[in-house]
Tab-separated table of C-alpha atoms and ligand atoms in Angstrom:
chain	number	residue	atom	x	y	z
A	1	MET	CA	79.595	36.434	83.276
A	2	ARG	CA	82.923	34.536	83.272
A	3	TRP	CA	84.683	36.843	85.780
A	4	THR	CA	81.874	36.665	88.333
A	5	GLU	CA	81.587	32.892	87.990
A	6	ALA	CA	85.338	32.408	88.282
A	7	LEU	CA	85.583	34.672	91.354
A	8	GLY	CA	82.601	32.942	92.949
A	9	ALA	CA	84.190	29.530	92.329
A	10	ALA	CA	87.574	30.611	93.721
A	11	LEU	CA	86.033	32.326	96.780
A	12	PRO	CA	82.853	30.359	97.573
A	13	GLU	CA	82.427	32.210	100.889
A	14	ALA	CA	82.316	35.600	99.071
A	15	ASN	CA	79.239	37.475	97.909
A	16	VAL	CA	80.364	38.524	94.417
A	17	ARG	CA	78.332	41.461	93.038
A	18	VAL	CA	78.638	43.381	89.768
A	19	TRP	CA	78.714	47.200	89.658
A	20	PRO	CA	76.431	49.121	90.060
A	21	ASP	CA	74.518	46.477	92.051
A	22	VAL	CA	77.133	46.164	94.787
A	23	GLY	CA	75.194	46.839	98.001
A	24	ASP	CA	76.350	49.125	100.812
A	25	THR	CA	79.522	47.420	101.981
A	26	ILE	CA	82.432	46.520	99.723
A	27	ASP	CA	85.337	44.612	101.248
A	28	TYR	CA	87.298	44.070	98.037
A	29	ALA	CA	86.924	45.598	94.589
A	30	VAL	CA	88.091	44.008	91.333
A	31	VAL	CA	88.361	46.740	88.701
A	32	TRP	CA	89.424	47.666	85.184
A	33	LYS	CA	89.139	51.353	84.272
A	34	PRO	CA	86.701	51.946	87.163
A	35	PRO	CA	84.272	54.878	87.194
A	36	SER	CA	84.922	57.457	89.925
A	37	ASP	CA	81.453	56.748	91.447
A	38	LEU	CA	82.625	53.238	92.268
A	39	VAL	CA	85.950	54.431	93.642
A	40	ALA	CA	84.149	56.952	95.846
A	41	ARG	CA	82.230	54.047	97.422
A	42	LEU	CA	85.360	52.231	98.623
A	43	ASP	CA	85.768	53.833	102.067
A	44	GLY	CA	86.239	50.908	104.396
A	45	ALA	CA	87.311	48.480	101.648
A	46	ARG	CA	90.413	46.375	102.309
A	47	ALA	CA	91.956	46.400	98.806
A	48	ALA	CA	91.194	47.092	95.155
A	49	PHE	CA	92.560	44.679	92.547
A	50	ASN	CA	93.285	45.920	89.047
A	51	LEU	CA	92.621	43.450	86.229
A	52	GLY	CA	95.856	44.322	84.494
A	53	ALA	CA	99.552	44.855	85.142
A	54	GLY	CA	99.457	48.535	84.171
A	55	VAL	CA	97.710	50.850	86.629
A	56	ASP	CA	97.789	54.133	84.683
A	57	ALA	CA	93.972	54.100	84.418
A	58	LEU	CA	93.783	54.184	88.230
A	59	ALA	CA	95.657	57.474	88.519
A	60	ASP	CA	93.709	60.625	89.379
A	61	LEU	CA	90.716	58.766	90.838
A	62	PRO	CA	89.389	59.576	94.335
A	63	TRP	CA	90.806	56.481	96.105
A	64	PRO	CA	90.459	56.411	99.886
A	65	ALA	CA	93.831	57.207	101.485
A	66	GLY	CA	95.661	54.055	102.453
A	67	LEU	CA	93.536	51.644	100.379
A	68	PRO	CA	95.985	49.140	98.848
A	69	LEU	CA	95.745	49.175	95.031
A	70	VAL	CA	97.002	45.865	93.699
A	71	ARG	CA	98.055	45.048	90.142
A	72	LEU	CA	98.382	41.703	88.403
A	73	VAL	CA	101.901	40.326	88.695
A	74	ASP	CA	102.651	38.247	85.597
A	75	ALA	CA	99.476	36.113	85.851
A	76	GLY	CA	100.364	34.431	82.549
A	77	MET	CA	101.348	37.661	80.784
A	78	ALA	CA	105.131	37.211	80.901
A	79	GLU	CA	104.990	34.140	78.635
A	80	GLN	CA	102.711	35.940	76.164
A	81	MET	CA	104.950	39.031	76.137
A	82	ALA	CA	107.995	36.877	75.527
A	83	GLU	CA	106.243	35.235	72.544
A	84	TYR	CA	105.189	38.559	71.026
A	85	VAL	CA	108.538	40.304	71.464
A	86	THR	CA	110.493	37.261	70.274
A	87	TYR	CA	108.442	37.300	67.079
A	88	ALA	CA	109.123	41.029	66.585
A	89	VAL	CA	112.856	40.639	67.226
A	90	LEU	CA	113.278	37.569	65.013
A	91	ARG	CA	111.275	39.149	62.220
A	92	ARG	CA	113.636	42.112	62.310
A	93	TYR	CA	116.856	40.171	62.854
A	94	ARG	CA	116.078	37.575	60.159
A	95	GLU	CA	114.874	40.412	57.858
A	96	PHE	CA	111.486	38.898	57.055
A	97	GLU	CA	110.139	42.340	56.124
A	98	ALA	CA	112.866	42.691	53.493
A	99	PHE	CA	112.072	39.197	52.169
A	100	GLY	CA	108.433	40.258	51.972
A	101	ASP	CA	109.458	43.270	49.860
A	102	SER	CA	111.503	40.956	47.607
A	103	GLN	CA	108.598	38.553	47.222
A	104	ARG	CA	106.229	41.362	46.209
A	105	ALA	CA	108.784	42.304	43.507
A	106	ALA	CA	109.254	38.604	42.542
A	107	GLU	CA	112.980	39.001	43.291
A	108	TRP	CA	115.160	36.108	44.502
A	109	ARG	CA	117.428	38.030	46.893
A	110	PRO	CA	119.313	36.023	49.530
A	111	ARG	CA	120.777	38.195	52.276
A	112	ALA	CA	123.924	37.666	54.348
A	113	ARG	CA	123.426	36.652	57.970
A	114	LEU	CA	123.469	39.618	60.349
A	115	ASP	CA	126.030	39.534	63.133
A	116	LYS	CA	123.985	38.485	66.146
A	117	SER	CA	126.651	39.554	68.623
A	118	ALA	CA	126.193	43.125	67.360
A	119	PHE	CA	122.381	42.937	67.330
A	120	ASN	CA	121.679	44.290	70.795
A	121	ILE	CA	118.147	44.343	72.141
A	122	GLY	CA	117.323	47.067	74.667
A	123	MET	CA	114.604	46.611	77.271
A	124	LEU	CA	113.037	49.839	78.532
A	125	GLY	CA	111.760	48.577	81.866
A	126	LEU	CA	113.193	45.594	83.704
A	127	GLY	CA	110.237	44.699	85.864
A	128	VAL	CA	108.252	41.474	85.944
A	129	LEU	CA	107.576	41.458	82.188
A	130	GLY	CA	110.775	43.139	80.960
A	131	THR	CA	112.937	40.681	82.894
A	132	ALA	CA	111.046	37.671	81.532
A	133	VAL	CA	111.298	38.938	77.950
A	134	ALA	CA	115.011	39.687	78.410
A	135	ALA	CA	115.640	36.142	79.678
A	136	THR	CA	113.956	34.655	76.588
A	137	LEU	CA	116.018	36.827	74.242
A	138	VAL	CA	119.241	35.984	76.098
A	139	SER	CA	118.356	32.284	75.736
A	140	LEU	CA	118.174	32.832	71.960
A	141	GLY	CA	121.691	34.259	71.979
A	142	PHE	CA	120.884	37.976	71.642
A	143	PRO	CA	122.910	40.511	73.587
A	144	VAL	CA	120.382	42.324	75.792
A	145	SER	CA	120.630	45.516	77.796
A	146	GLY	CA	118.040	47.068	80.073
A	147	TRP	CA	117.081	50.418	81.562
A	148	SER	CA	115.124	50.875	84.779
A	149	ARG	CA	114.667	53.541	87.446
A	150	THR	CA	117.030	51.729	89.769
A	151	ARG	CA	119.779	49.674	88.159
A	152	ARG	CA	118.790	45.970	88.125
A	153	GLN	CA	120.785	42.763	87.758
A	154	LEU	CA	120.249	41.471	84.224
A	155	ALA	CA	121.407	37.873	83.796
A	156	GLY	CA	123.516	37.708	80.644
A	157	GLY	CA	123.040	41.401	79.854
A	158	ARG	CA	124.057	44.954	80.700
A	159	SER	CA	121.896	47.109	82.928
A	160	PHE	CA	121.564	50.915	82.973
A	161	GLY	CA	119.991	53.142	85.647
A	162	GLY	CA	117.688	56.178	85.406
A	163	GLY	CA	120.259	58.863	84.452
A	164	GLU	CA	121.857	56.713	81.747
A	165	LEU	CA	119.028	56.709	79.200
A	166	SER	CA	120.933	58.147	76.242
A	167	SER	CA	123.924	55.795	76.724
A	168	PHE	CA	121.475	52.895	76.955
A	169	LEU	CA	119.563	53.923	73.812
A	170	ALA	CA	122.785	54.217	71.825
A	171	THR	CA	123.275	50.428	72.287
A	172	CYS	CA	119.869	49.273	70.925
A	173	ARG	CA	119.252	47.759	67.489
A	174	VAL	CA	115.747	46.924	68.708
A	175	LEU	CA	114.171	48.898	71.554
A	176	VAL	CA	111.402	47.091	73.466
A	177	CYS	CA	109.243	49.334	75.628
A	178	LEU	CA	107.836	47.704	78.777
A	179	LEU	CA	107.638	50.726	81.066
A	180	PRO	CA	104.551	51.686	83.048
A	181	LEU	CA	102.842	54.895	81.966
A	182	THR	CA	103.397	57.449	84.730
A	183	LYS	CA	103.884	61.205	84.987
A	184	GLU	CA	107.621	60.557	84.540
A	185	THR	CA	107.398	58.254	81.519
A	186	SER	CA	104.583	59.924	79.568
A	187	GLY	CA	105.945	61.068	76.184
A	188	LEU	CA	109.399	59.704	77.039
A	189	LEU	CA	109.922	58.367	73.502
A	190	ASP	CA	109.985	61.655	71.619
A	191	ARG	CA	112.195	63.018	68.863
A	192	ARG	CA	115.062	63.731	71.256
A	193	THR	CA	115.219	60.305	72.903
A	194	LEU	CA	114.368	58.276	69.793
A	195	SER	CA	117.182	60.123	67.992
A	196	CYS	CA	119.621	58.609	70.514
A	197	LEU	CA	118.922	55.189	68.959
A	198	PRO	CA	121.433	54.158	66.285
A	199	ARG	CA	120.396	54.678	62.669
A	200	GLY	CA	118.263	51.749	61.480
A	201	ALA	CA	116.977	50.846	64.958
A	202	TYR	CA	113.503	49.374	65.377
A	203	LEU	CA	110.901	50.079	68.102
A	204	VAL	CA	108.571	47.547	69.724
A	205	ASN	CA	106.016	49.202	72.026
A	206	VAL	CA	104.003	46.767	74.133
A	207	ALA	CA	103.534	49.025	77.163
A	208	ARG	CA	101.260	52.043	76.673
A	209	GLY	CA	100.742	54.284	73.634
A	210	ALA	CA	101.266	57.564	75.493
A	211	LEU	CA	104.909	56.686	76.150
A	212	VAL	CA	105.523	57.514	72.478
A	213	VAL	CA	105.048	60.844	70.689
A	214	ASP	CA	103.374	59.539	67.528
A	215	ASP	CA	104.407	62.343	65.154
A	216	ASP	CA	108.033	62.151	66.292
A	217	LEU	CA	108.103	58.401	65.680
A	218	LEU	CA	106.587	58.821	62.213
A	219	ALA	CA	109.039	61.602	61.344
A	220	LEU	CA	112.056	59.529	62.403
A	221	ILE	CA	110.858	56.530	60.371
A	222	ASP	CA	110.200	58.746	57.352
A	223	THR	CA	113.675	60.301	57.501
A	224	GLY	CA	115.166	56.777	57.698
A	225	HIS	CA	116.658	57.238	61.166
A	226	LEU	CA	114.430	54.444	62.430
A	227	ALA	CA	113.706	51.339	60.350
A	228	GLY	CA	110.147	50.915	61.636
A	229	ALA	CA	108.037	49.877	64.578
A	230	MET	CA	105.768	47.147	65.835
A	231	LEU	CA	103.081	48.743	68.004
A	232	ASP	CA	100.520	47.001	70.201
A	233	VAL	CA	99.364	50.009	72.227
A	234	PHE	CA	98.162	53.486	71.279
A	235	ARG	CA	97.214	56.851	72.768
A	236	ASP	CA	93.626	56.267	71.637
A	237	GLU	CA	92.333	52.715	71.591
A	238	PRO	CA	90.865	51.461	69.349
A	239	LEU	CA	93.375	53.194	67.070
A	240	PRO	CA	91.254	55.634	65.007
A	241	PRO	CA	90.800	54.484	61.372
A	242	THR	CA	92.394	57.704	60.077
A	243	HIS	CA	95.601	57.340	62.111
A	244	ALA	CA	98.777	57.260	59.998
A	245	PHE	CA	100.064	54.165	61.815
A	246	TRP	CA	97.455	51.957	60.092
A	247	HIS	CA	98.808	52.448	56.596
A	248	HIS	CA	102.504	53.090	57.161
A	249	PRO	CA	104.546	50.459	55.259
A	250	ARG	CA	107.132	50.221	58.069
A	251	ILE	CA	104.712	50.036	60.979
A	252	THR	CA	102.962	46.899	62.182
A	253	VAL	CA	99.848	47.427	64.292
A	254	THR	CA	98.242	44.882	66.627
A	255	PRO	CA	95.151	45.627	68.767
A	256	HIS	CA	96.552	45.544	72.356
A	257	VAL	CA	96.921	41.784	72.376
A	258	SER	CA	100.584	41.249	73.231
A	259	ALA	CA	99.632	39.875	76.671
A	260	LEU	CA	95.986	39.278	77.440
A	261	THR	CA	94.562	39.104	80.940
A	262	LEU	CA	93.774	35.418	81.488
A	263	ILE	CA	90.628	34.992	83.570
A	264	ASP	CA	91.410	31.804	85.496
A	265	THR	CA	95.045	32.662	86.253
A	266	SER	CA	94.162	36.219	87.284
A	267	VAL	CA	91.269	35.135	89.493
A	268	ALA	CA	93.472	32.507	91.170
A	269	GLN	CA	96.063	35.213	91.905
A	270	ILE	CA	93.465	37.647	93.283
A	271	ALA	CA	91.737	34.978	95.391
A	272	ALA	CA	95.085	33.863	96.864
A	273	LYS	CA	95.871	37.494	97.760
A	274	ILE	CA	92.491	38.043	99.391
A	275	ARG	CA	93.097	34.955	101.525
A	276	ARG	CA	96.524	36.260	102.539
A	277	LEU	CA	95.107	39.678	103.427
A	278	GLU	CA	92.355	38.031	105.453
A	279	SER	CA	95.104	36.167	107.352
A	280	GLY	CA	97.041	39.393	107.942
A	281	LEU	CA	99.844	38.415	105.525
A	282	PRO	CA	101.623	40.743	103.060
A	283	ILE	CA	101.007	40.468	99.306
A	284	ALA	CA	103.013	41.299	96.178
A	285	GLY	CA	101.871	43.826	93.585
A	286	VAL	CA	100.684	46.673	95.828
A	287	ILE	CA	101.395	49.805	93.837
A	288	ASP	CA	103.314	52.763	95.136
A	289	ARG	CA	100.885	55.595	94.468
A	290	ARG	CA	103.614	58.232	94.647
A	291	ARG	CA	105.683	56.517	91.907
A	292	GLY	CA	102.544	55.637	89.935
A	293	TYR	CA	103.334	51.935	89.385
B	1	LIG	P1	106.803	46.397	86.658
B	1	LIG	O1	106.244	47.407	87.614
B	1	LIG	O2	107.155	45.046	87.190
B	1	LIG	O3	108.096	46.985	85.960
B	1	LIG	C1	108.217	48.309	85.580
B	1	LIG	C2	109.657	48.594	85.165
B	1	LIG	O4	109.727	49.926	84.650
B	1	LIG	C3	110.641	48.533	86.353
B	1	LIG	O5	111.872	47.993	85.945
B	1	LIG	C4	110.807	50.000	86.725
B	1	LIG	O6	112.036	50.359	87.331
B	1	LIG	C5	110.748	50.641	85.346
B	1	LIG	N1	110.409	52.064	85.475
B	1	LIG	C6	109.269	52.616	85.953
B	1	LIG	N2	109.346	53.972	85.923
B	1	LIG	C7	110.559	54.263	85.416
B	1	LIG	C8	111.221	55.478	85.140
B	1	LIG	N3	110.671	56.674	85.391
B	1	LIG	N4	112.470	55.420	84.630
B	1	LIG	C9	113.073	54.214	84.409
B	1	LIG	N5	112.488	53.018	84.647
B	1	LIG	C10	111.245	53.040	85.139
B	1	LIG	O7	105.733	46.271	85.478
B	1	LIG	P2	105.443	45.016	84.510
B	1	LIG	O8	106.736	44.541	83.967
B	1	LIG	O9	104.561	44.035	85.167
B	1	LIG	O10	104.569	45.734	83.363
B	1	LIG	C11	105.113	46.806	82.615
B	1	LIG	C12	104.022	47.492	81.807
B	1	LIG	O11	103.610	46.683	80.717
B	1	LIG	C13	102.703	47.763	82.533
B	1	LIG	O12	102.795	48.921	83.335
B	1	LIG	C14	101.708	47.906	81.409
B	1	LIG	O13	101.581	49.262	81.035
B	1	LIG	C15	102.347	47.129	80.262
B	1	LIG	N6	101.534	45.960	79.888
B	1	LIG	C16	101.021	45.895	78.624
B	1	LIG	C17	100.280	44.816	78.236
B	1	LIG	C18	99.766	44.688	76.838
B	1	LIG	O14	98.936	43.819	76.563
B	1	LIG	N7	100.230	45.471	75.907
B	1	LIG	C19	99.986	43.713	79.160
B	1	LIG	C20	100.611	43.864	80.447
B	1	LIG	C21	101.338	44.964	80.795
B	1	LIG	P3	112.444	49.745	88.773
B	1	LIG	O15	112.787	48.309	88.466
B	1	LIG	O16	113.623	50.543	89.168
B	1	LIG	O17	111.246	49.903	89.659
B	2	LIG	C1	97.768	45.299	81.319
B	2	LIG	C2	97.224	45.338	79.973
B	2	LIG	O1	98.281	46.309	81.794
B	2	LIG	O2	96.429	44.440	79.620
B	2	LIG	O3	97.714	44.217	81.949
B	2	LIG	O4	97.563	46.234	79.187
């Protein structure tokens, strides 16, 4: 198994075991959607490492009090996210969907250039990934604004804090969602909030499906308030074959691939953190269980 081999190679002194054959003592756990039986065995462990940036699947499990839960920090995902979102934004800004419609009708229809200075991209979430994506879009000349719990510095863009969501949304021609899924953010993108976007706005969701209320999104696209959406994440994954998103002409679906967990980079990050913990040093990426991310 690639993960076990990579961990063994990065930590030759470690005894790497695969659940459920993990013996009686676990010092460190490396998990993705762990079963509660495993979590219940972690009394005495020194840390649990999640094989992803999002930790929503760790909520509501019986973690020992005080056990540090550690997420991946970038680990090669920021570059992938920037690629995916740049594609979505350029496709919208350069109107490739409209050219596709023209091609299907065999119509030669040049379109005037859109005013880039008025084509604002809004980042919901200005963390590790949101900030990296914003920087790429700024480098392409797009005006970018961002919303986060606490107001962040956004180089070349305007930043909004928690209570300013509707003012932030009103600025976005494209809204890119890179928020963690928590009790506070679940269902955040519903009819009320999505209606704060200007008419013709476009949604890119690369965070978690449950941030969006599916029926509200569909209704707002069907009434023409929103132009469409590019969705990489869904409430149920795989997206059920009968779901309306699959066949909607203004929705693009990808199968949770916007930023894949890269084995070697992730293992290197985890191994480096284990070494720091063993030396009594602090590490980045320990989640705040109360906040949920
Ligand atoms: P970070 O923890 O670095 O950033 C989270 C951002 O969201 C922060 O800016 C934070 O605000 C903001 N935020 C959190 N809660 C709220 C809230 N209630 N109101 C306003 N802002 C809030 O996470 P990452 O950037 O590393 O990752 C973001 C998410 O992307 C992950 O949680 C995961 O779900 C998703 N993801 C998806 C992948 C995919 O393949 N589709 C791959 C990787 C990640 P503040 O700065 O104030 O703390
Ligand atoms: C992640 C993911 O959170 O892959 O890292 O979705």
